[in-house]
């Protein structure tokens, strides 16, 4: 059981509400936390969709102001969405996996009660992660902005040809690139889209930003890691239906001459993992390292 909380300690729950049968594990976790003496609030959208009687709903900004921790039940997409919104408040995040990979939501739902109890009782490993912030400039004026936990992606339209991008780092011209797009990733995002495009894995404690071309025309255009103190400027030279997205969740359409200015955000997020958690264990499990095909054609 967790240590007895002070009366003012509030735990917020954010739940991927379209998961079949989600009511039962949510109910178990809610009862556990309330029995332990915590005030439990639900993020407003979660509360509206769950329809549980007698629960307290709260806005994200309200949660940021009062919660001592936020428990996210869902997949990495659920965690990405709420992490960006809560980044200015630096509220610790605990992830319970209801998705597939679960790099950020790393607690199995069947073990959530004892593990959450241990974490709230102080048996936890805190891990800070950096974010990126991006501004879209048109004629020198900002027309859009966003935060990214994983990545900022500039990409061509689905039915369009290649896009040409002019890329500079800290005011130094790096290259003009013709490709399907460019991924600018945090270490956290290096296990996501950047990895599938051939980028390297970056340990979360590294202070780096990785630029990964998407299907570049010139095979010499390779991924490059730059310091996370860098300012990266991407200008749209040519291409149709080009857009920029932040964590694949917020989008802005781009025109020729638009610039996307990307840098490390002053905010960060904090994950709370169980004691003994290891990044390398996570990689081995999620990426199926040390597994080989069995005689039946299944990995083991």
PDB file of C-alpha atoms in Angstrom:
ATOM      1  CA  UNK A   1       0.000   0.000   0.000  1.00  0.00           C
ATOM      2  CA  UNK A   2       1.189   3.551  -0.608  1.00  0.00           C
ATOM      3  CA  UNK A   3       2.204   5.729   2.288  1.00  0.00           C
ATOM      4  CA  UNK A   4      -0.736   7.560   3.868  1.00  0.00           C
ATOM      5  CA  UNK A   5      -1.188  10.727   1.782  1.00  0.00           C
ATOM      6  CA  UNK A   6      -1.772  14.176   3.137  1.00  0.00           C
ATOM      7  CA  UNK A   7      -5.403  15.243   2.846  1.00  0.00           C
ATOM      8  CA  UNK A   8      -4.595  17.739   0.093  1.00  0.00           C
ATOM      9  CA  UNK A   9      -2.896  15.225  -2.232  1.00  0.00           C
ATOM     10  CA  UNK A  10      -4.782  14.804  -5.474  1.00  0.00           C
ATOM     11  CA  UNK A  11      -4.308  12.110  -8.108  1.00  0.00           C
ATOM     12  CA  UNK A  12      -5.708  12.742 -11.595  1.00  0.00           C
ATOM     13  CA  UNK A  13      -6.762   9.993 -13.994  1.00  0.00           C
ATOM     14  CA  UNK A  14      -6.623  10.307 -17.776  1.00  0.00           C
ATOM     15  CA  UNK A  15      -8.098   7.340 -19.624  1.00  0.00           C
ATOM     16  CA  UNK A  16      -8.321   6.272 -23.264  1.00  0.00           C
ATOM     17  CA  UNK A  17     -12.066   5.945 -23.015  1.00  0.00           C
ATOM     18  CA  UNK A  18     -12.724   4.045 -26.274  1.00  0.00           C
ATOM     19  CA  UNK A  19     -11.035   0.887 -24.939  1.00  0.00           C
ATOM     20  CA  UNK A  20     -13.439  -2.038 -24.597  1.00  0.00           C
ATOM     21  CA  UNK A  21     -14.084  -3.017 -20.984  1.00  0.00           C
ATOM     22  CA  UNK A  22     -12.198  -0.027 -19.580  1.00  0.00           C
ATOM     23  CA  UNK A  23     -14.737   0.558 -16.815  1.00  0.00           C
ATOM     24  CA  UNK A  24     -13.598  -2.428 -14.734  1.00  0.00           C
ATOM     25  CA  UNK A  25      -9.874  -1.558 -14.380  1.00  0.00           C
ATOM     26  CA  UNK A  26     -10.711   2.131 -13.911  1.00  0.00           C
ATOM     27  CA  UNK A  27     -13.123   1.207 -11.133  1.00  0.00           C
ATOM     28  CA  UNK A  28     -10.506  -0.962  -9.405  1.00  0.00           C
ATOM     29  CA  UNK A  29      -7.869   1.761  -9.569  1.00  0.00           C
ATOM     30  CA  UNK A  30     -10.314   4.431  -8.385  1.00  0.00           C
ATOM     31  CA  UNK A  31     -11.352   2.324  -5.383  1.00  0.00           C
ATOM     32  CA  UNK A  32      -7.718   1.584  -4.506  1.00  0.00           C
ATOM     33  CA  UNK A  33      -6.715   5.246  -4.580  1.00  0.00           C
ATOM     34  CA  UNK A  34      -9.736   6.419  -2.613  1.00  0.00           C
ATOM     35  CA  UNK A  35      -9.192   3.748   0.034  1.00  0.00           C
ATOM     36  CA  UNK A  36      -5.601   4.968   0.337  1.00  0.00           C
ATOM     37  CA  UNK A  37      -6.921   8.450   1.138  1.00  0.00           C
ATOM     38  CA  UNK A  38      -6.279  10.276  -2.120  1.00  0.00           C
ATOM     39  CA  UNK A  39      -8.630  12.758  -3.697  1.00  0.00           C
ATOM     40  CA  UNK A  40      -9.158  11.410  -7.221  1.00  0.00           C
ATOM     41  CA  UNK A  41     -10.174  13.634 -10.125  1.00  0.00           C
ATOM     42  CA  UNK A  42     -10.741  12.771 -13.761  1.00  0.00           C
ATOM     43  CA  UNK A  43      -9.707  14.833 -16.749  1.00  0.00           C
ATOM     44  CA  UNK A  44     -12.895  16.430 -18.099  1.00  0.00           C
ATOM     45  CA  UNK A  45     -13.079  14.566 -21.417  1.00  0.00           C
ATOM     46  CA  UNK A  46     -12.348  11.272 -19.673  1.00  0.00           C
ATOM     47  CA  UNK A  47     -15.118  11.915 -17.145  1.00  0.00           C
ATOM     48  CA  UNK A  48     -17.641  12.814 -19.851  1.00  0.00           C
ATOM     49  CA  UNK A  49     -17.058   9.592 -21.785  1.00  0.00           C
ATOM     50  CA  UNK A  50     -16.752   7.168 -18.869  1.00  0.00           C
ATOM     51  CA  UNK A  51     -20.023   8.227 -17.270  1.00  0.00           C
ATOM     52  CA  UNK A  52     -19.098   6.841 -13.852  1.00  0.00           C
ATOM     53  CA  UNK A  53     -21.384   8.125 -11.068  1.00  0.00           C
ATOM     54  CA  UNK A  54     -20.109  10.585  -8.504  1.00  0.00           C
ATOM     55  CA  UNK A  55     -16.695  11.271 -10.029  1.00  0.00           C
ATOM     56  CA  UNK A  56     -15.047  14.688  -9.954  1.00  0.00           C
ATOM     57  CA  UNK A  57     -14.057  16.187 -13.309  1.00  0.00           C
ATOM     58  CA  UNK A  58     -11.371  18.803 -13.810  1.00  0.00           C
ATOM     59  CA  UNK A  59      -9.765  20.674 -16.710  1.00  0.00           C
ATOM     60  CA  UNK A  60      -6.160  19.983 -17.672  1.00  0.00           C
ATOM     61  CA  UNK A  61      -5.072  23.355 -16.301  1.00  0.00           C
ATOM     62  CA  UNK A  62      -6.891  22.611 -13.058  1.00  0.00           C
ATOM     63  CA  UNK A  63      -5.150  19.252 -12.831  1.00  0.00           C
ATOM     64  CA  UNK A  64      -1.815  20.935 -13.420  1.00  0.00           C
ATOM     65  CA  UNK A  65      -2.465  23.309 -10.548  1.00  0.00           C
ATOM     66  CA  UNK A  66      -3.473  20.766  -7.881  1.00  0.00           C
ATOM     67  CA  UNK A  67      -2.403  17.206  -8.775  1.00  0.00           C
ATOM     68  CA  UNK A  68       0.643  15.566  -7.201  1.00  0.00           C
ATOM     69  CA  UNK A  69       0.635  12.924  -9.967  1.00  0.00           C
ATOM     70  CA  UNK A  70      -1.324  11.985 -13.076  1.00  0.00           C
ATOM     71  CA  UNK A  71      -2.040   8.350 -13.930  1.00  0.00           C
ATOM     72  CA  UNK A  72      -2.541   7.779 -17.653  1.00  0.00           C
ATOM     73  CA  UNK A  73      -4.382   4.620 -18.730  1.00  0.00           C
ATOM     74  CA  UNK A  74      -3.970   4.031 -22.455  1.00  0.00           C
ATOM     75  CA  UNK A  75      -1.236   3.783 -25.032  1.00  0.00           C
ATOM     76  CA  UNK A  76       1.639   6.050 -25.927  1.00  0.00           C
ATOM     77  CA  UNK A  77      -0.704   8.258 -27.967  1.00  0.00           C
ATOM     78  CA  UNK A  78      -2.798   8.985 -24.885  1.00  0.00           C
ATOM     79  CA  UNK A  79       0.352   9.795 -22.935  1.00  0.00           C
ATOM     80  CA  UNK A  80       1.686  12.080 -25.693  1.00  0.00           C
ATOM     81  CA  UNK A  81      -1.486  14.146 -25.760  1.00  0.00           C
ATOM     82  CA  UNK A  82      -1.729  14.780 -22.033  1.00  0.00           C
ATOM     83  CA  UNK A  83       2.042  15.153 -21.537  1.00  0.00           C
ATOM     84  CA  UNK A  84       2.174  18.098 -23.949  1.00  0.00           C
ATOM     85  CA  UNK A  85      -0.713  19.816 -22.179  1.00  0.00           C
ATOM     86  CA  UNK A  86       0.746  19.286 -18.702  1.00  0.00           C
ATOM     87  CA  UNK A  87       4.356  20.125 -19.592  1.00  0.00           C
ATOM     88  CA  UNK A  88       4.163  23.699 -18.197  1.00  0.00           C
ATOM     89  CA  UNK A  89       3.094  22.297 -14.800  1.00  0.00           C
ATOM     90  CA  UNK A  90       5.725  19.533 -14.417  1.00  0.00           C
ATOM     91  CA  UNK A  91       3.265  17.109 -12.815  1.00  0.00           C
ATOM     92  CA  UNK A  92       4.761  13.571 -12.659  1.00  0.00           C
ATOM     93  CA  UNK A  93       3.152  11.064 -15.024  1.00  0.00           C
ATOM     94  CA  UNK A  94       2.525   7.357 -14.391  1.00  0.00           C
ATOM     95  CA  UNK A  95       1.636   5.224 -17.421  1.00  0.00           C
ATOM     96  CA  UNK A  96      -0.559   2.104 -17.411  1.00  0.00           C
ATOM     97  CA  UNK A  97      -0.437   0.296 -20.732  1.00  0.00           C
ATOM     98  CA  UNK A  98      -3.681  -0.391 -22.580  1.00  0.00           C
ATOM     99  CA  UNK A  99      -2.068  -0.068 -26.011  1.00  0.00           C
ATOM    100  CA  UNK A 100       0.448  -2.088 -27.995  1.00  0.00           C
ATOM    101  CA  UNK A 101       4.070  -0.974 -27.596  1.00  0.00           C
ATOM    102  CA  UNK A 102       3.845   1.130 -24.454  1.00  0.00           C
ATOM    103  CA  UNK A 103       7.266   2.795 -24.365  1.00  0.00           C
ATOM    104  CA  UNK A 104       5.831   5.515 -22.117  1.00  0.00           C
ATOM    105  CA  UNK A 105       2.877   3.648 -20.614  1.00  0.00           C
ATOM    106  CA  UNK A 106       5.008   0.865 -19.206  1.00  0.00           C
ATOM    107  CA  UNK A 107       2.972  -0.649 -16.345  1.00  0.00           C
ATOM    108  CA  UNK A 108       0.902  -3.717 -17.362  1.00  0.00           C
ATOM    109  CA  UNK A 109      -2.744  -3.216 -16.443  1.00  0.00           C
ATOM    110  CA  UNK A 110      -2.849  -6.568 -14.655  1.00  0.00           C
ATOM    111  CA  UNK A 111      -0.109  -5.374 -12.269  1.00  0.00           C
ATOM    112  CA  UNK A 112      -1.229  -1.780 -11.860  1.00  0.00           C
ATOM    113  CA  UNK A 113      -2.491  -1.921  -8.252  1.00  0.00           C
ATOM    114  CA  UNK A 114       0.711  -3.108  -6.527  1.00  0.00           C
ATOM    115  CA  UNK A 115       2.983  -1.126  -8.854  1.00  0.00           C
ATOM    116  CA  UNK A 116       1.047   2.140  -8.502  1.00  0.00           C
ATOM    117  CA  UNK A 117       0.962   1.578  -4.752  1.00  0.00           C
ATOM    118  CA  UNK A 118       4.736   1.214  -4.647  1.00  0.00           C
ATOM    119  CA  UNK A 119       5.303   4.278  -6.838  1.00  0.00           C
ATOM    120  CA  UNK A 120       3.025   6.500  -4.760  1.00  0.00           C
ATOM    121  CA  UNK A 121       4.692   5.132  -1.646  1.00  0.00           C
ATOM    122  CA  UNK A 122       8.060   6.408  -2.830  1.00  0.00           C
ATOM    123  CA  UNK A 123       9.436   3.273  -4.476  1.00  0.00           C
ATOM    124  CA  UNK A 124       9.842   4.928  -7.838  1.00  0.00           C
ATOM    125  CA  UNK A 125      12.386   6.078 -10.362  1.00  0.00           C
ATOM    126  CA  UNK A 126      11.797   9.590 -11.715  1.00  0.00           C
ATOM    127  CA  UNK A 127      12.933  10.281 -15.264  1.00  0.00           C
ATOM    128  CA  UNK A 128      12.869  13.670 -16.964  1.00  0.00           C
ATOM    129  CA  UNK A 129      12.305  13.977 -20.721  1.00  0.00           C
ATOM    130  CA  UNK A 130      12.860  16.972 -22.992  1.00  0.00           C
ATOM    131  CA  UNK A 131      10.333  18.429 -25.420  1.00  0.00           C
ATOM    132  CA  UNK A 132      10.631  20.385 -28.643  1.00  0.00           C
ATOM    133  CA  UNK A 133       8.783  23.580 -29.447  1.00  0.00           C
ATOM    134  CA  UNK A 134       8.150  24.739 -32.970  1.00  0.00           C
ATOM    135  CA  UNK A 135       6.968  27.965 -34.567  1.00  0.00           C
ATOM    136  CA  UNK A 136       5.719  28.318 -38.125  1.00  0.00           C
ATOM    137  CA  UNK A 137       6.655  31.680 -39.646  1.00  0.00           C
ATOM    138  CA  UNK A 138       5.121  33.181 -42.786  1.00  0.00           C
ATOM    139  CA  UNK A 139       6.602  36.465 -43.884  1.00  0.00           C
ATOM    140  CA  UNK A 140       8.222  36.782 -40.463  1.00  0.00           C
ATOM    141  CA  UNK A 141       4.917  36.450 -38.570  1.00  0.00           C
ATOM    142  CA  UNK A 142       4.053  33.374 -36.528  1.00  0.00           C
ATOM    143  CA  UNK A 143       0.995  31.551 -37.889  1.00  0.00           C
ATOM    144  CA  UNK A 144       1.171  28.366 -35.789  1.00  0.00           C
ATOM    145  CA  UNK A 145       3.102  26.819 -32.926  1.00  0.00           C
ATOM    146  CA  UNK A 146       3.235  23.563 -31.027  1.00  0.00           C
ATOM    147  CA  UNK A 147       5.011  21.307 -28.567  1.00  0.00           C
ATOM    148  CA  UNK A 148       6.282  17.793 -29.249  1.00  0.00           C
ATOM    149  CA  UNK A 149       7.276  15.027 -26.877  1.00  0.00           C
ATOM    150  CA  UNK A 150       8.310  12.724 -29.727  1.00  0.00           C
ATOM    151  CA  UNK A 151       8.880  14.678 -32.906  1.00  0.00           C
ATOM    152  CA  UNK A 152       8.127  17.504 -35.284  1.00  0.00           C
ATOM    153  CA  UNK A 153       7.582  16.186 -38.815  1.00  0.00           C
ATOM    154  CA  UNK A 154       7.564  18.171 -42.047  1.00  0.00           C
ATOM    155  CA  UNK A 155       6.076  16.009 -44.800  1.00  0.00           C
ATOM    156  CA  UNK A 156       4.699  16.096 -48.319  1.00  0.00           C
ATOM    157  CA  UNK A 157       1.042  15.552 -49.087  1.00  0.00           C
ATOM    158  CA  UNK A 158      -0.264  12.044 -49.727  1.00  0.00           C
ATOM    159  CA  UNK A 159      -0.715  12.595 -53.461  1.00  0.00           C
ATOM    160  CA  UNK A 160       2.195  14.985 -53.985  1.00  0.00           C
ATOM    161  CA  UNK A 161       5.762  14.522 -55.170  1.00  0.00           C
ATOM    162  CA  UNK A 162       8.855  15.193 -53.145  1.00  0.00           C
ATOM    163  CA  UNK A 163       9.279  18.306 -51.052  1.00  0.00           C
ATOM    164  CA  UNK A 164      12.457  20.405 -51.125  1.00  0.00           C
ATOM    165  CA  UNK A 165      13.595  21.717 -47.748  1.00  0.00           C
ATOM    166  CA  UNK A 166      16.349  24.159 -46.845  1.00  0.00           C
ATOM    167  CA  UNK A 167      17.760  23.309 -43.414  1.00  0.00           C
ATOM    168  CA  UNK A 168      19.971  25.454 -41.174  1.00  0.00           C
ATOM    169  CA  UNK A 169      21.276  24.753 -37.659  1.00  0.00           C
ATOM    170  CA  UNK A 170      22.202  27.692 -35.415  1.00  0.00           C
ATOM    171  CA  UNK A 171      22.319  29.963 -38.450  1.00  0.00           C
ATOM    172  CA  UNK A 172      24.614  27.623 -40.382  1.00  0.00           C
ATOM    173  CA  UNK A 173      23.283  26.312 -43.697  1.00  0.00           C
ATOM    174  CA  UNK A 174      23.324  22.496 -43.603  1.00  0.00           C
ATOM    175  CA  UNK A 175      21.666  21.336 -46.835  1.00  0.00           C
ATOM    176  CA  UNK A 176      18.859  21.562 -49.348  1.00  0.00           C
ATOM    177  CA  UNK A 177      17.097  18.230 -49.224  1.00  0.00           C
ATOM    178  CA  UNK A 178      14.632  16.637 -51.638  1.00  0.00           C
ATOM    179  CA  UNK A 179      12.678  13.905 -49.888  1.00  0.00           C
ATOM    180  CA  UNK A 180       9.266  12.878 -48.615  1.00  0.00           C
ATOM    181  CA  UNK A 181       9.951  14.963 -45.523  1.00  0.00           C
ATOM    182  CA  UNK A 182      12.088  15.414 -42.433  1.00  0.00           C
ATOM    183  CA  UNK A 183      11.658  14.161 -38.854  1.00  0.00           C
ATOM    184  CA  UNK A 184      13.090  16.257 -36.021  1.00  0.00           C
ATOM    185  CA  UNK A 185      13.042  14.034 -32.961  1.00  0.00           C
ATOM    186  CA  UNK A 186      13.759  14.104 -29.252  1.00  0.00           C
ATOM    187  CA  UNK A 187      15.513  11.131 -27.628  1.00  0.00           C
ATOM    188  CA  UNK A 188      12.041   9.993 -26.544  1.00  0.00           C
ATOM    189  CA  UNK A 189      10.871  10.060 -30.161  1.00  0.00           C
ATOM    190  CA  UNK A 190      13.903   8.125 -31.391  1.00  0.00           C
ATOM    191  CA  UNK A 191      11.965   4.890 -30.741  1.00  0.00           C
ATOM    192  CA  UNK A 192       8.992   6.111 -32.799  1.00  0.00           C
ATOM    193  CA  UNK A 193       8.710   7.406 -36.395  1.00  0.00           C
ATOM    194  CA  UNK A 194      12.399   8.336 -36.485  1.00  0.00           C
ATOM    195  CA  UNK A 195      13.368   4.716 -35.829  1.00  0.00           C
ATOM    196  CA  UNK A 196      11.191   3.388 -38.648  1.00  0.00           C
ATOM    197  CA  UNK A 197      12.811   5.922 -41.010  1.00  0.00           C
ATOM    198  CA  UNK A 198      16.297   4.627 -40.176  1.00  0.00           C
ATOM    199  CA  UNK A 199      17.262   6.977 -37.359  1.00  0.00           C
ATOM    200  CA  UNK A 200      19.415   6.027 -34.357  1.00  0.00           C
ATOM    201  CA  UNK A 201      18.228   5.261 -30.857  1.00  0.00           C
ATOM    202  CA  UNK A 202      19.098   8.053 -28.416  1.00  0.00           C
ATOM    203  CA  UNK A 203      19.170   7.363 -24.697  1.00  0.00           C
ATOM    204  CA  UNK A 204      16.659   9.673 -22.960  1.00  0.00           C
ATOM    205  CA  UNK A 205      19.390  11.265 -20.844  1.00  0.00           C
ATOM    206  CA  UNK A 206      21.304  12.445 -23.919  1.00  0.00           C
ATOM    207  CA  UNK A 207      21.062  16.126 -24.787  1.00  0.00           C
ATOM    208  CA  UNK A 208      20.462  15.650 -28.490  1.00  0.00           C
ATOM    209  CA  UNK A 209      18.021  16.278 -31.325  1.00  0.00           C
ATOM    210  CA  UNK A 210      18.054  13.901 -34.285  1.00  0.00           C
ATOM    211  CA  UNK A 211      17.169  14.940 -37.851  1.00  0.00           C
ATOM    212  CA  UNK A 212      16.017  11.988 -39.959  1.00  0.00           C
ATOM    213  CA  UNK A 213      15.201  12.374 -43.685  1.00  0.00           C
ATOM    214  CA  UNK A 214      12.153  10.478 -44.943  1.00  0.00           C
ATOM    215  CA  UNK A 215      13.003   8.636 -48.176  1.00  0.00           C
ATOM    216  CA  UNK A 216      15.626  11.175 -49.357  1.00  0.00           C
ATOM    217  CA  UNK A 217      16.400  11.438 -53.074  1.00  0.00           C
ATOM    218  CA  UNK A 218      20.148  11.493 -52.336  1.00  0.00           C
ATOM    219  CA  UNK A 219      21.224   8.451 -50.335  1.00  0.00           C
ATOM    220  CA  UNK A 220      24.020  10.528 -48.809  1.00  0.00           C
ATOM    221  CA  UNK A 221      21.378  12.454 -46.819  1.00  0.00           C
ATOM    222  CA  UNK A 222      21.779  10.560 -43.562  1.00  0.00           C
ATOM    223  CA  UNK A 223      20.366  11.091 -40.058  1.00  0.00           C
ATOM    224  CA  UNK A 224      22.361  13.522 -37.937  1.00  0.00           C
ATOM    225  CA  UNK A 225      22.295  14.242 -34.200  1.00  0.00           C
ATOM    226  CA  UNK A 226      22.813  17.850 -33.102  1.00  0.00           C
ATOM    227  CA  UNK A 227      23.026  19.332 -29.581  1.00  0.00           C
ATOM    228  CA  UNK A 228      19.658  20.004 -27.996  1.00  0.00           C
ATOM    229  CA  UNK A 229      20.744  23.602 -27.498  1.00  0.00           C
ATOM    230  CA  UNK A 230      20.485  24.046 -31.285  1.00  0.00           C
ATOM    231  CA  UNK A 231      17.924  26.095 -33.169  1.00  0.00           C
ATOM    232  CA  UNK A 232      16.843  24.343 -36.354  1.00  0.00           C
ATOM    233  CA  UNK A 233      15.222  26.311 -39.172  1.00  0.00           C
ATOM    234  CA  UNK A 234      13.491  24.485 -42.022  1.00  0.00           C
ATOM    235  CA  UNK A 235      12.280  26.463 -45.040  1.00  0.00           C
ATOM    236  CA  UNK A 236       9.835  25.113 -47.615  1.00  0.00           C
ATOM    237  CA  UNK A 237      11.485  25.578 -51.024  1.00  0.00           C
ATOM    238  CA  UNK A 238       9.093  23.543 -53.182  1.00  0.00           C
ATOM    239  CA  UNK A 239       6.471  20.833 -52.958  1.00  0.00           C
ATOM    240  CA  UNK A 240       2.684  20.544 -52.813  1.00  0.00           C
ATOM    241  CA  UNK A 241       0.366  19.971 -49.854  1.00  0.00           C
ATOM    242  CA  UNK A 242       3.243  20.166 -47.390  1.00  0.00           C
ATOM    243  CA  UNK A 243       2.407  20.156 -43.684  1.00  0.00           C
ATOM    244  CA  UNK A 244       4.062  20.126 -40.283  1.00  0.00           C
ATOM    245  CA  UNK A 245       2.793  18.055 -37.383  1.00  0.00           C
ATOM    246  CA  UNK A 246       3.656  17.803 -33.713  1.00  0.00           C
ATOM    247  CA  UNK A 247       3.565  14.227 -32.380  1.00  0.00           C
ATOM    248  CA  UNK A 248       1.210  13.390 -35.271  1.00  0.00           C
ATOM    249  CA  UNK A 249      -1.573  15.039 -33.265  1.00  0.00           C
ATOM    250  CA  UNK A 250      -1.594  18.723 -34.254  1.00  0.00           C
ATOM    251  CA  UNK A 251      -1.086  19.893 -37.825  1.00  0.00           C
ATOM    252  CA  UNK A 252      -0.463  23.058 -39.834  1.00  0.00           C
ATOM    253  CA  UNK A 253      -0.492  23.467 -43.625  1.00  0.00           C
ATOM    254  CA  UNK A 254       2.580  25.068 -45.185  1.00  0.00           C
ATOM    255  CA  UNK A 255       3.298  27.263 -48.204  1.00  0.00           C
ATOM    256  CA  UNK A 256       6.491  27.950 -50.143  1.00  0.00           C
ATOM    257  CA  UNK A 257       8.756  30.229 -48.143  1.00  0.00           C
ATOM    258  CA  UNK A 258       7.312  29.226 -44.769  1.00  0.00           C
ATOM    259  CA  UNK A 259       9.862  28.559 -42.061  1.00  0.00           C
ATOM    260  CA  UNK A 260       9.591  26.129 -39.161  1.00  0.00           C
ATOM    261  CA  UNK A 261      11.822  27.142 -36.238  1.00  0.00           C
ATOM    262  CA  UNK A 262      12.456  24.275 -33.809  1.00  0.00           C
ATOM    263  CA  UNK A 263      14.287  24.311 -30.488  1.00  0.00           C
ATOM    264  CA  UNK A 264      14.249  22.582 -27.117  1.00  0.00           C
ATOM    265  CA  UNK A 265      11.323  23.648 -24.960  1.00  0.00           C
ATOM    266  CA  UNK A 266      12.080  25.195 -21.557  1.00  0.00           C
ATOM    267  CA  UNK A 267       9.503  22.750 -20.160  1.00  0.00           C
ATOM    268  CA  UNK A 268      10.080  19.066 -19.542  1.00  0.00           C
ATOM    269  CA  UNK A 269       8.017  16.087 -18.462  1.00  0.00           C
ATOM    270  CA  UNK A 270       8.680  13.644 -15.636  1.00  0.00           C
ATOM    271  CA  UNK A 271       7.802   9.956 -15.815  1.00  0.00           C
ATOM    272  CA  UNK A 272       7.558   7.876 -12.658  1.00  0.00           C
ATOM    273  CA  UNK A 273       8.673   4.292 -13.251  1.00  0.00           C
ATOM    274  CA  UNK A 274       8.692   1.335 -10.853  1.00  0.00           C
ATOM    275  CA  UNK A 275      11.860   0.745  -8.850  1.00  0.00           C
ATOM    276  CA  UNK A 276      14.279  -1.313 -10.905  1.00  0.00           C
ATOM    277  CA  UNK A 277      12.936   0.016 -14.214  1.00  0.00           C
ATOM    278  CA  UNK A 278      15.560  -0.036 -16.974  1.00  0.00           C
ATOM    279  CA  UNK A 279      15.535   1.698 -20.354  1.00  0.00           C
ATOM    280  CA  UNK A 280      17.457  -1.234 -21.790  1.00  0.00           C
ATOM    281  CA  UNK A 281      14.914  -3.731 -20.482  1.00  0.00           C
ATOM    282  CA  UNK A 282      12.228  -1.654 -22.181  1.00  0.00           C
ATOM    283  CA  UNK A 283      14.089  -1.674 -25.503  1.00  0.00           C
ATOM    284  CA  UNK A 284      14.683  -5.405 -25.309  1.00  0.00           C
ATOM    285  CA  UNK A 285      11.038  -6.131 -24.537  1.00  0.00           C
ATOM    286  CA  UNK A 286       9.360  -3.681 -26.911  1.00  0.00           C
ATOM    287  CA  UNK A 287      11.728  -4.198 -29.861  1.00  0.00           C
ATOM    288  CA  UNK A 288      11.905  -7.973 -29.363  1.00  0.00           C
ATOM    289  CA  UNK A 289      15.661  -8.114 -29.055  1.00  0.00           C
ATOM    290  CA  UNK A 290      17.167 -11.533 -28.264  1.00  0.00           C
ATOM    291  CA  UNK A 291      14.194 -13.250 -29.863  1.00  0.00           C
ATOM    292  CA  UNK A 292      14.376 -15.643 -32.781  1.00  0.00           C
ATOM    293  CA  UNK A 293      11.841 -17.554 -34.885  1.00  0.00           C
ATOM    294  CA  UNK A 294      10.751 -20.869 -33.438  1.00  0.00           C
ATOM    295  CA  UNK A 295       9.968 -23.922 -35.515  1.00  0.00           C
ATOM    296  CA  UNK A 296       6.316 -22.843 -35.591  1.00  0.00           C
ATOM    297  CA  UNK A 297       7.243 -19.451 -37.046  1.00  0.00           C
ATOM    298  CA  UNK A 298       6.544 -17.569 -33.827  1.00  0.00           C
ATOM    299  CA  UNK A 299       8.958 -15.321 -31.951  1.00  0.00           C
ATOM    300  CA  UNK A 300      10.091 -16.585 -28.595  1.00  0.00           C
TER     301      UNK A 300
END
